[in-house]
Structures are given as C-alpha cells and as structure tokens.
Short mmCIF file of C-alpha atoms in Angstrom, two decimals:
data_model
loop_
_atom_site.label_atom_id
_atom_site.label_comp_id
_atom_site.label_asym_id
_atom_site.label_seq_id
_atom_site.Cartn_x
_atom_site.Cartn_y
_atom_site.Cartn_z
CA MET A 1 149.45 129.06 8.30
CA ILE A 2 149.26 130.76 11.68
CA ILE A 3 153.09 130.64 11.73
CA LYS A 4 153.06 132.26 8.28
CA ALA A 5 150.62 134.93 9.45
CA LEU A 6 152.85 135.76 12.41
CA ARG A 7 155.96 135.90 10.24
CA PHE A 8 154.06 138.12 7.80
CA PHE A 9 153.40 140.70 10.41
CA LEU A 10 156.77 140.43 12.06
CA ILE A 11 158.33 141.05 8.63
CA LEU A 12 155.96 143.97 8.03
CA LEU A 13 156.56 145.52 11.39
CA GLU A 14 160.31 145.11 11.46
CA SER A 15 160.88 145.99 7.83
CA GLN A 16 162.27 149.39 6.63
CA LEU A 17 158.81 150.00 5.16
CA LEU A 18 157.29 150.53 8.66
CA ALA A 19 160.34 152.28 10.03
CA SER A 20 160.46 154.74 7.23
CA LYS A 21 156.71 155.57 7.48
CA LEU A 22 157.03 155.98 11.25
CA ILE A 23 159.95 158.36 10.74
CA GLU A 24 158.06 160.26 8.02
CA GLY A 25 154.75 160.39 9.74
CA VAL A 26 155.70 160.74 13.40
CA GLU A 27 159.04 162.38 13.06
CA ARG A 28 161.09 159.75 14.86
CA ASN A 29 164.79 159.09 14.03
CA SER A 30 164.65 155.39 15.16
CA LEU A 31 162.21 152.64 15.76
CA SER A 32 162.35 150.06 18.40
CA ILE A 33 159.88 147.09 18.26
CA LYS A 34 159.16 145.00 21.35
CA LEU A 35 156.93 141.90 21.22
CA LEU A 36 154.60 140.81 23.96
CA LYS A 37 152.36 137.80 24.09
CA SER A 38 148.63 138.45 24.20
CA THR A 39 145.53 136.29 24.78
CA THR A 40 141.73 136.55 24.16
CA THR A 41 141.50 137.72 27.77
CA ASN A 42 143.94 140.59 27.74
CA ARG A 43 144.40 141.57 24.04
CA PHE A 44 142.10 144.64 24.39
CA SER A 45 143.26 145.78 27.87
CA LEU A 46 146.96 145.79 26.67
CA VAL A 47 145.97 148.34 24.01
CA ALA A 48 143.44 150.25 26.23
CA ASP A 49 145.95 150.58 29.05
CA GLN A 50 148.67 151.64 26.53
CA LEU A 51 150.97 148.78 27.43
CA VAL A 52 151.23 148.03 23.69
CA ASP A 53 150.64 150.24 20.70
CA LEU A 54 149.27 147.42 18.43
CA GLU A 55 147.87 143.96 18.81
CA CYS A 56 147.99 142.00 15.58
CA GLY A 57 146.32 138.68 16.38
CA PRO A 58 143.34 137.18 14.67
CA ASN A 59 140.87 139.78 15.86
CA THR A 60 137.42 139.79 14.31
CA ILE A 61 136.42 143.43 13.56
CA ARG A 62 133.20 144.29 15.38
CA SER A 63 131.09 147.43 15.88
CA ASP A 64 131.46 147.59 19.69
CA PRO A 65 135.07 147.21 20.73
CA PRO A 66 135.93 147.71 24.47
CA GLU A 67 136.50 151.35 25.60
CA ASN A 68 139.60 153.11 24.30
CA THR A 69 140.10 150.55 21.55
CA SER A 70 139.47 150.39 17.91
CA PHE A 71 140.37 148.40 14.89
CA SER A 72 142.51 148.92 11.89
CA THR A 73 141.32 148.40 8.38
CA ASP A 74 140.84 144.70 7.65
CA PHE A 75 143.69 142.53 6.42
CA PHE A 76 142.16 139.01 6.15
CA LEU A 77 138.83 137.39 5.54
CA THR A 78 137.72 134.10 7.16
CA GLY A 79 134.58 132.73 8.87
CA THR A 80 133.19 130.39 11.46
CA GLN A 81 133.37 126.67 10.81
CA PHE A 82 133.17 123.40 12.69
CA LEU A 83 136.09 120.92 12.82
CA VAL A 84 134.40 117.49 13.03
CA LYS A 85 135.42 113.79 12.59
CA GLN A 86 134.34 112.53 9.22
CA ASP A 87 132.37 109.74 10.82
CA ASN A 88 130.60 112.11 13.17
CA PRO A 89 128.85 114.74 11.04
CA LEU A 90 126.60 117.31 12.50
CA ASP A 91 123.33 118.55 11.07
CA LEU A 92 123.82 122.29 11.42
CA GLU A 93 120.33 122.96 10.27
CA ASN A 94 118.91 121.41 13.44
CA ASP A 95 119.32 122.72 17.09
CA LEU A 96 122.22 120.35 17.82
CA GLU A 97 120.63 119.28 21.03
CA GLY A 98 122.89 116.90 22.99
CA ALA A 99 126.05 117.92 20.95
CA ILE A 100 129.07 119.12 22.79
CA LEU A 101 130.70 122.06 20.98
CA GLY A 102 134.14 123.39 21.82
CA VAL A 103 134.67 127.18 21.68
CA ILE A 104 137.24 129.59 22.76
CA ALA A 105 136.11 131.62 25.74
CA ASN A 106 135.60 135.40 25.48
CA THR A 107 135.31 135.47 21.66
CA THR A 108 132.69 136.69 19.36
CA THR A 109 132.40 133.09 17.92
CA ALA A 110 131.47 131.79 21.42
CA LYS A 111 128.80 134.38 21.77
CA TYR A 112 127.39 133.69 18.31
CA ILE A 113 127.27 129.88 18.73
CA ALA A 114 125.58 130.21 22.23
CA GLN A 115 122.75 132.30 20.56
CA ARG A 116 122.43 130.18 17.47
CA TYR A 117 122.52 126.78 19.16
CA PRO A 118 121.14 127.33 22.72
CA SER A 119 120.23 123.58 22.99
CA ALA A 120 123.84 122.47 22.59
CA THR A 121 126.35 122.15 25.37
CA LEU A 122 129.32 124.59 24.91
CA LYS A 123 132.71 123.53 26.19
CA PRO A 124 134.89 126.72 26.54
CA TYR A 125 138.68 126.53 26.22
CA ARG A 126 140.88 129.20 27.59
CA GLY A 127 144.39 130.39 27.21
CA VAL A 128 146.94 130.53 24.40
CA ALA A 129 146.51 126.69 23.80
CA ALA A 130 142.69 126.78 23.70
CA ARG A 131 142.38 125.87 20.06
CA VAL A 132 145.04 123.18 20.31
CA ARG A 133 143.14 121.46 23.27
CA GLY A 134 139.85 121.86 21.54
CA ILE A 135 141.05 119.98 18.38
CA GLN A 136 142.68 117.39 20.42
CA ALA A 137 139.38 116.80 22.15
CA VAL A 138 137.62 116.32 18.82
CA ALA A 139 140.30 113.73 17.88
CA GLN A 140 139.78 111.96 21.25
CA GLY A 141 136.02 111.90 20.90
CA LYS A 142 135.51 114.14 23.92
CA ILE A 143 133.62 116.71 22.02
CA ASP A 144 131.60 116.67 18.77
CA ALA A 145 133.18 119.69 17.13
CA MET A 146 135.63 122.56 17.77
CA ILE A 147 134.32 125.87 16.53
CA SER A 148 136.51 128.77 15.46
CA ASP A 149 137.71 130.65 12.33
CA GLY A 150 138.16 128.07 9.66
CA ILE A 151 141.60 129.07 8.66
CA LEU A 152 142.90 128.76 12.29
CA LEU A 153 141.29 125.32 12.71
CA ARG A 154 142.74 123.95 9.52
CA THR A 155 146.26 125.22 10.35
CA GLU A 156 146.21 123.79 13.83
CA ALA A 157 144.73 120.42 12.63
CA GLN A 158 147.43 120.05 10.03
CA GLN A 159 150.14 120.75 12.76
CA GLN A 160 148.44 117.96 14.73
CA GLY A 161 148.72 115.63 11.76
CA LEU A 162 144.95 115.52 11.19
CA SER A 163 143.98 115.13 7.59
CA LEU A 164 141.31 117.19 5.84
CA ALA A 165 139.62 113.94 4.73
CA GLU A 166 139.18 112.59 8.20
CA TYR A 167 138.70 115.94 9.96
CA PRO A 168 136.73 118.15 7.55
CA LEU A 169 135.58 121.68 8.17
CA VAL A 170 131.75 122.16 7.94
CA PRO A 171 129.92 123.83 6.44
CA GLU A 172 132.00 124.32 3.27
CA VAL A 173 130.94 128.09 3.20
CA PRO A 174 131.49 129.66 6.66
CA ILE A 175 128.29 130.47 8.66
CA THR A 176 129.76 133.94 9.49
CA CYS A 177 132.03 136.42 7.59
CA ASP A 178 134.74 137.65 9.81
CA ARG A 179 137.34 140.30 8.85
CA TYR A 180 140.52 140.54 10.87
CA GLY A 181 141.89 143.86 12.04
CA MET A 182 144.65 144.96 14.33
CA ILE A 183 143.60 146.43 17.67
CA ILE A 184 144.70 150.05 18.18
CA HIS A 185 143.96 152.83 20.63
CA SER A 186 140.87 154.70 19.65
CA ASN A 187 142.29 158.23 20.59
CA ASP A 188 145.22 158.27 18.28
CA PRO A 189 144.04 159.00 14.73
CA GLN A 190 147.51 159.66 13.44
CA TRP A 191 148.67 156.19 14.51
CA GLU A 192 145.51 154.63 13.02
CA GLU A 193 146.17 156.39 9.77
CA LEU A 194 149.72 155.15 9.71
CA ILE A 195 148.79 151.50 10.39
CA ASN A 196 146.04 151.52 7.72
CA SER A 197 148.47 153.05 5.29
CA VAL A 198 150.89 150.20 5.91
CA ILE A 199 148.25 147.48 5.59
CA ASN A 200 147.06 149.01 2.33
CA SER A 201 150.48 149.67 0.87
CA PRO A 202 151.75 147.87 -2.35
CA GLU A 203 154.55 146.50 -0.33
CA ALA A 204 152.23 144.90 2.22
CA ILE A 205 150.03 143.51 -0.53
CA ALA A 206 153.04 142.00 -2.18
CA LEU A 207 154.03 140.32 1.09
CA ALA A 208 150.54 139.08 1.78
CA ASP A 209 150.51 137.46 -1.68
CA GLN A 210 153.84 135.87 -0.97
CA TRP A 211 152.75 134.40 2.28
CA PHE A 212 148.99 133.71 1.71
CA GLY A 213 148.96 132.94 -1.97
CA SER A 214 148.56 129.20 -1.31
CA LEU A 215 145.31 130.09 0.47
CA TYR A 216 143.67 131.38 -2.53
CA SER A 217 141.12 128.46 -2.79
CA TYR A 218 140.12 128.95 0.91
CA THR A 219 139.79 132.77 0.63
CA GLN A 220 137.49 132.36 -2.45
CA ILE A 221 135.26 130.07 -0.26
CA ALA A 222 135.40 132.50 2.69
CA GLU A 223 134.40 135.33 0.42
CA GLU A 224 131.17 133.54 -0.44
CA CYS A 225 129.99 134.37 3.01
CA ASN A 226 129.71 137.89 1.83
CA GLU A 227 127.43 137.22 -1.01
#
C-alpha cells in the first residue's frame, strides 16, 4: 500500500487539479513539479531550508514540529503496532524486559516506545530501508518485534512475502492514534491554505477512495484508537 500511497500523491500533485488551483491561488501560468527523496533525518530540514515546498511522506502530526515547519491537515489515520512472529507473542501489558524491539530512529514512535517500555532493548534502524531491514530481522529471529505504523508494517511484510497469519500485527487496535500530514513551511499561510484545500477537495476524496478503499477494514480498526 505504500506504493499506492505514493502514486496517490503523485497523481494528486501532477494532476490538473493542483495545477489549476496553483494558477488560481498563486497567479502562476505554469506548474513544474520536481521530486526529491527524503528520509526521517532530513524531511523537516528540506522544508525548513526551503529546498522543497512540500514533503508528503508518512509524517505523524505533532504539536511541536521543528522550527519553520508545520503540518497540513490530516489525510490518513493509522497507529503504532508490533509486527511479531506468530510463535513469539509479546505481552504488551508487561514491561517487555529482555525483549529486543526494532524502531525507526528519529521518529515519534521510537520516542514513545522508549518511554512506555524502558526495560526493553531498542534496536534503531536508519535510512530509507529502515523498515525493510527491521521486518527482515523479525523474520530472521534477530529481534522480537518491529514497531511502526501498522499500515506501513503490513505493506512491507506483504512485499517480503510474509503472511498475516504467521506475522500478525499486535495489538489489534493500535496503541497510538497517528494522523498523517504533509510537512510545509510555517511562514506561508497561502501555501498552507492551498494544500489543505486540495486535500479536502472532492476530487482528492474520490482519488483516496479509489486507492485506499481496500483498506476500509484496517482504517475502521485504526479509528478505534480515537474512541
């Protein structure tokens, strides 16, 4: 589903919808879109330093973004879950002392897990392949769980040929409720208004349903973390 998500935003950004709104709102006669790769390490600095106008990765909206950055309105809901081997369940109600937990470095999830399970050993993974390597480590028995947003874990596990039955996500209802937003510069209200209007537009909602409709059962579960 990561590929679907990327395609969704590429279609949205490159479509006439965004082009026409830019022309109308910013009085430009043309639109040129350039794509740059970002990581958990540089995603905020790319925007803060104005190297990019928009970062549209799986960014959890938080109340304290780095200086000169902000978030758009939310466009997806997920939450923190553990990818484990079916024969190696974890009792998340305990302190997980002795457990080795994979996390992605420099993320809100890593900070949260460190606070919630201080007795566990955290294994940080870095770079664009961090989640890939963490899930591989679970399959190889090197760590007890890989922890991240559930939808991203499930997508990557499927791409690695790991079945839901043998590699379940626990708990069923995520332990956190995380809304994704795009990273934007905090000193450009006109751009923020434009991005939010595109996210909330009927055309974007229709595209989201087209790409993410198959995730309905997952998003229903994710929404329970709000209740």
